[in-house]
Short mmCIF file of C-alpha atoms and ligand atoms in Angstrom, two decimals:
data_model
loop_
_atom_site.label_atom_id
_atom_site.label_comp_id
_atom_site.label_asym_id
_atom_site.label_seq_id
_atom_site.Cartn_x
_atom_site.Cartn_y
_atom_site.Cartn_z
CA UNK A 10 -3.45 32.66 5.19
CA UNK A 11 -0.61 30.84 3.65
CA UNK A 12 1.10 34.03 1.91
CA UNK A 13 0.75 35.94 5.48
CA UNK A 14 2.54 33.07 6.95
CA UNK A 15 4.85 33.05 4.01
CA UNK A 16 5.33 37.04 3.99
CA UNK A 17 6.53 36.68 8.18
CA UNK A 18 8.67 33.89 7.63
CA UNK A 19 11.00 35.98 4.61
CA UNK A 20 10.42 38.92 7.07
CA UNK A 21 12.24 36.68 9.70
CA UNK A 22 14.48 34.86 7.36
CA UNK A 23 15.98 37.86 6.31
CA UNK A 24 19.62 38.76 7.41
CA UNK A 25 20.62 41.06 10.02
CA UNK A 26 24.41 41.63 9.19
CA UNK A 27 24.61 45.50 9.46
CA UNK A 28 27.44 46.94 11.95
CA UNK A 29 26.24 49.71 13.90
CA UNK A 30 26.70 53.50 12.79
CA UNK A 31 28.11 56.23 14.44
CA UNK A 32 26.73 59.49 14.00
CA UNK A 33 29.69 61.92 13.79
CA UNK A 34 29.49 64.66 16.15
CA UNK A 35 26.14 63.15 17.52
CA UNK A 36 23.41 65.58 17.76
CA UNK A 37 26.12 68.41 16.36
CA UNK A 38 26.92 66.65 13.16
CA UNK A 39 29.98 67.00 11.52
CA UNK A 40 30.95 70.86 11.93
CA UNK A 41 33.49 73.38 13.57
CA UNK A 42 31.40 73.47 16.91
CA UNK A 43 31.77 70.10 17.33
CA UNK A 44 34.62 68.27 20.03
CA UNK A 45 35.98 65.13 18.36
CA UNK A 46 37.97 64.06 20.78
CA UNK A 47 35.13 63.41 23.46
CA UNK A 48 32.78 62.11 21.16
CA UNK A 49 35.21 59.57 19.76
CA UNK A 50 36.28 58.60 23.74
CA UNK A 51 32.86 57.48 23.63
CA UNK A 52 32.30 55.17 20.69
CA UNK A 53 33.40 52.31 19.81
CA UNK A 54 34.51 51.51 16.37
CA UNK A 55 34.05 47.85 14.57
CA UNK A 56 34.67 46.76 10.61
CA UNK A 57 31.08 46.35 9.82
CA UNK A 58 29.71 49.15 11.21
CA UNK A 59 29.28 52.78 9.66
CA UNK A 60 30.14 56.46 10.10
CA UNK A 61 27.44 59.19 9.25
CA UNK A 62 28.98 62.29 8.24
CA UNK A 63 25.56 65.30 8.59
CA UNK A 64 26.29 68.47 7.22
CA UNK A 65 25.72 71.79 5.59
CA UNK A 66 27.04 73.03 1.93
CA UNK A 67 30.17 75.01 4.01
CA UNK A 68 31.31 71.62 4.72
CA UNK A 69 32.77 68.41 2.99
CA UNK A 70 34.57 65.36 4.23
CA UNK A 71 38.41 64.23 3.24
CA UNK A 72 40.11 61.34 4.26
CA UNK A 73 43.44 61.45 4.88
CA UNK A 74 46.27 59.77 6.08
CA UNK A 75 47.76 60.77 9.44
CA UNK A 76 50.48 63.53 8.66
CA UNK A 77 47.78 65.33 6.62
CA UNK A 78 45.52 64.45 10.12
CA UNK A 79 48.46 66.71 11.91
CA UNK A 80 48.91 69.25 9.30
CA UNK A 81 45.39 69.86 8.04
CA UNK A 82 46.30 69.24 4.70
CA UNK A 83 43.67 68.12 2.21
CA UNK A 84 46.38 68.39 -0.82
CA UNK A 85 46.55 64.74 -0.97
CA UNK A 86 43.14 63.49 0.22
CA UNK A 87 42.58 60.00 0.06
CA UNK A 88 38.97 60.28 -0.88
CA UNK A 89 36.67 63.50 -0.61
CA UNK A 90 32.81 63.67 0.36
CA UNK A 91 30.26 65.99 -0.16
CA UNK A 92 26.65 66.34 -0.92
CA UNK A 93 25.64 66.95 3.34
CA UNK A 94 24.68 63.23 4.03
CA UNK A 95 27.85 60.80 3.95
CA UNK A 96 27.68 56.92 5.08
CA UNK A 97 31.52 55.65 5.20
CA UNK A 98 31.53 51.89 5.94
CA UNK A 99 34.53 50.57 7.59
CA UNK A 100 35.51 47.96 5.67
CA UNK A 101 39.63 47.67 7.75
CA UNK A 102 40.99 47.28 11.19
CA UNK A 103 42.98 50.53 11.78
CA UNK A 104 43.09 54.23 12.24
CA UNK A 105 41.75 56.66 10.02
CA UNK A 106 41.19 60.39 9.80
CA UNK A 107 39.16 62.74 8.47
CA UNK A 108 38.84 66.70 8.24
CA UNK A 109 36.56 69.23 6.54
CA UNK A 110 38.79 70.85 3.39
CA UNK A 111 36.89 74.06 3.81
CA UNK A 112 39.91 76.72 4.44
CA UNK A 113 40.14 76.84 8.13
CA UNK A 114 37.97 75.00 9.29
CA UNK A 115 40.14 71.82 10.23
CA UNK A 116 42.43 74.16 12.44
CA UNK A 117 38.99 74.86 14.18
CA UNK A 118 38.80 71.84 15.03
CA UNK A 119 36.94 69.74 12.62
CA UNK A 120 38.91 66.82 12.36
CA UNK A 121 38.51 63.20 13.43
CA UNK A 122 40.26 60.69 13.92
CA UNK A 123 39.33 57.21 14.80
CA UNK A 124 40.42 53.32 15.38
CA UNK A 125 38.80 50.71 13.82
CA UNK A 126 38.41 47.12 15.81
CA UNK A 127 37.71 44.17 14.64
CA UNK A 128 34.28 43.25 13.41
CA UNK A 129 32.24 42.48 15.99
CA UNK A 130 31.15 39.19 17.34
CA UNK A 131 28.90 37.46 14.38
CA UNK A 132 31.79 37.26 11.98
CA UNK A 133 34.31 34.75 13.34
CA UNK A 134 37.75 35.52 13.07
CA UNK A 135 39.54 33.68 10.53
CA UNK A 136 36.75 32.51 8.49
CA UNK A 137 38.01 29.74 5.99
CA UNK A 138 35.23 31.18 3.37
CA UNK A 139 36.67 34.73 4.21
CA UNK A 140 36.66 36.80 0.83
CA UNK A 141 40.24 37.60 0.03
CA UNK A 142 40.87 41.02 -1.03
CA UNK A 143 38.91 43.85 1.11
CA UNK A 144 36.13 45.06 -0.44
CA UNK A 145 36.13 48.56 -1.52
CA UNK A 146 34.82 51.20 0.93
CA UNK A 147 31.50 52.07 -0.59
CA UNK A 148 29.80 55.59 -0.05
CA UNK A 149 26.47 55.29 -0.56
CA UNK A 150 23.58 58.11 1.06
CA UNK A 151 21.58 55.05 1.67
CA UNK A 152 22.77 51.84 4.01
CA UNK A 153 24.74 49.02 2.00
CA UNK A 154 22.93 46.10 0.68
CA UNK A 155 22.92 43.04 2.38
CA UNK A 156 26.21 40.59 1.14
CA UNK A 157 25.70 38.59 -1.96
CA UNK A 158 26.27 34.78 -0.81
CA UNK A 159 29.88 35.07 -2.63
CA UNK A 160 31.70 37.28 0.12
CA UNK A 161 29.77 35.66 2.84
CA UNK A 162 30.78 35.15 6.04
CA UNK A 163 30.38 31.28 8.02
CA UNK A 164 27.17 33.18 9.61
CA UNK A 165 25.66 34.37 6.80
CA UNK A 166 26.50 30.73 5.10
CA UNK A 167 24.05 29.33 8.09
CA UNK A 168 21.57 32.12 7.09
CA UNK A 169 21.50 31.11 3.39
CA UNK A 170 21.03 27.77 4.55
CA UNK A 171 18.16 28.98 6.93
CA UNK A 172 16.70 30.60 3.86
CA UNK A 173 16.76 27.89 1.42
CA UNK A 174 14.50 25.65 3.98
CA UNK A 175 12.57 28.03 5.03
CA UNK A 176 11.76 28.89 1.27
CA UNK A 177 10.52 25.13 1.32
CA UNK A 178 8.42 25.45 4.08
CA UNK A 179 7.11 28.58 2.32
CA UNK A 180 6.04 26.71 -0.88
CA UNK A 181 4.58 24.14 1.19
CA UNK A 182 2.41 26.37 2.77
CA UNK A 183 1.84 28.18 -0.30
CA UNK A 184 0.51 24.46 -1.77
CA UNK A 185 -1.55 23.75 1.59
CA UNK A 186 -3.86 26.74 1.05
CU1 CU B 217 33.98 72.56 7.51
#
């Protein structure tokens, strides 16, 4: 009894900070088929949340900076993805771009370009326990880990603190039965 009661209360404890994510392309993926411009008109982009990048071994995924955007140049790529499966968390307000390096295939049409808001609602704007520095855009195949306590937010401060009682409560309960 007491560890079901203590297994739902971490289930409820736990933190919901993730951003949402944005399936490039949508159903299409990321491929030559595939119009950017309408899908973009459609989303909107916040730091926090992710891009999903789905696609076959004739494809990859460059970053690049806006005259390479225009030119479909991947000579000086900020960062390069492959591998079919790529989760790019926006980590910066902005715009960014990206195209497929395949020969071709960016002049087809497979490029993006997007404009990153700022975060969305649970993060308030000018945190005083804001981490300075930005954080690194991670790539990972699999969805970030939740933030360690040391770059949290003022939220995610409140949902340590929620943790640390409810842990108490836990123990009590654990002690009850
Ligand atoms: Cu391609």
């Amino acid at each position: 009894m007491a560890m079901r009661i203590a297994l739902l209360i971490l289930a409820l404890a736990t933190p919901v900070v993730y951003g949402a994510q944005h399936v490039v392309g949508g159903n299409q993926g990321w491929s030559q088929t595939t119009d950017y411009a309408t899908w973009t008109a459609a989303q909107t982009f916040a730091v926090g949340d992710t891009l999903l990048f789905t696609y076959d071994s004739t494809h990859q995924v460059d970053e690049v900076n806006q005259a390479d955007y225009n030119s479909c140049s991947s000579s000086n790529a900020i960062k390069n993805y492959n591998g079919g499966s790529t989760t790019i968390t926006l980590t910066t307000a902005g715009p960014m771009y990206f195209i497929c390096p395949t020969s071709g295939h960016c002049a087809q049409g497979m490029k993006l370009s997007i404009t990153v808001g700022a975060a969305n609602g649970t993060t308030p704007s000018g945190s005083p326990t804001a981490p300075t520095g930005t954080p690194p855009s991670t790539v990972t195949a699999s969805p970030p880990p939740p933030p360690k306590s040391g770059v949290a937010s003022i939220s995610c401060n409140m949902n340590n603190l929620m943790f640390g009682f409810l842990l108490v409560f836990v123990t009590m309960f654990a002690y009850m039965g």
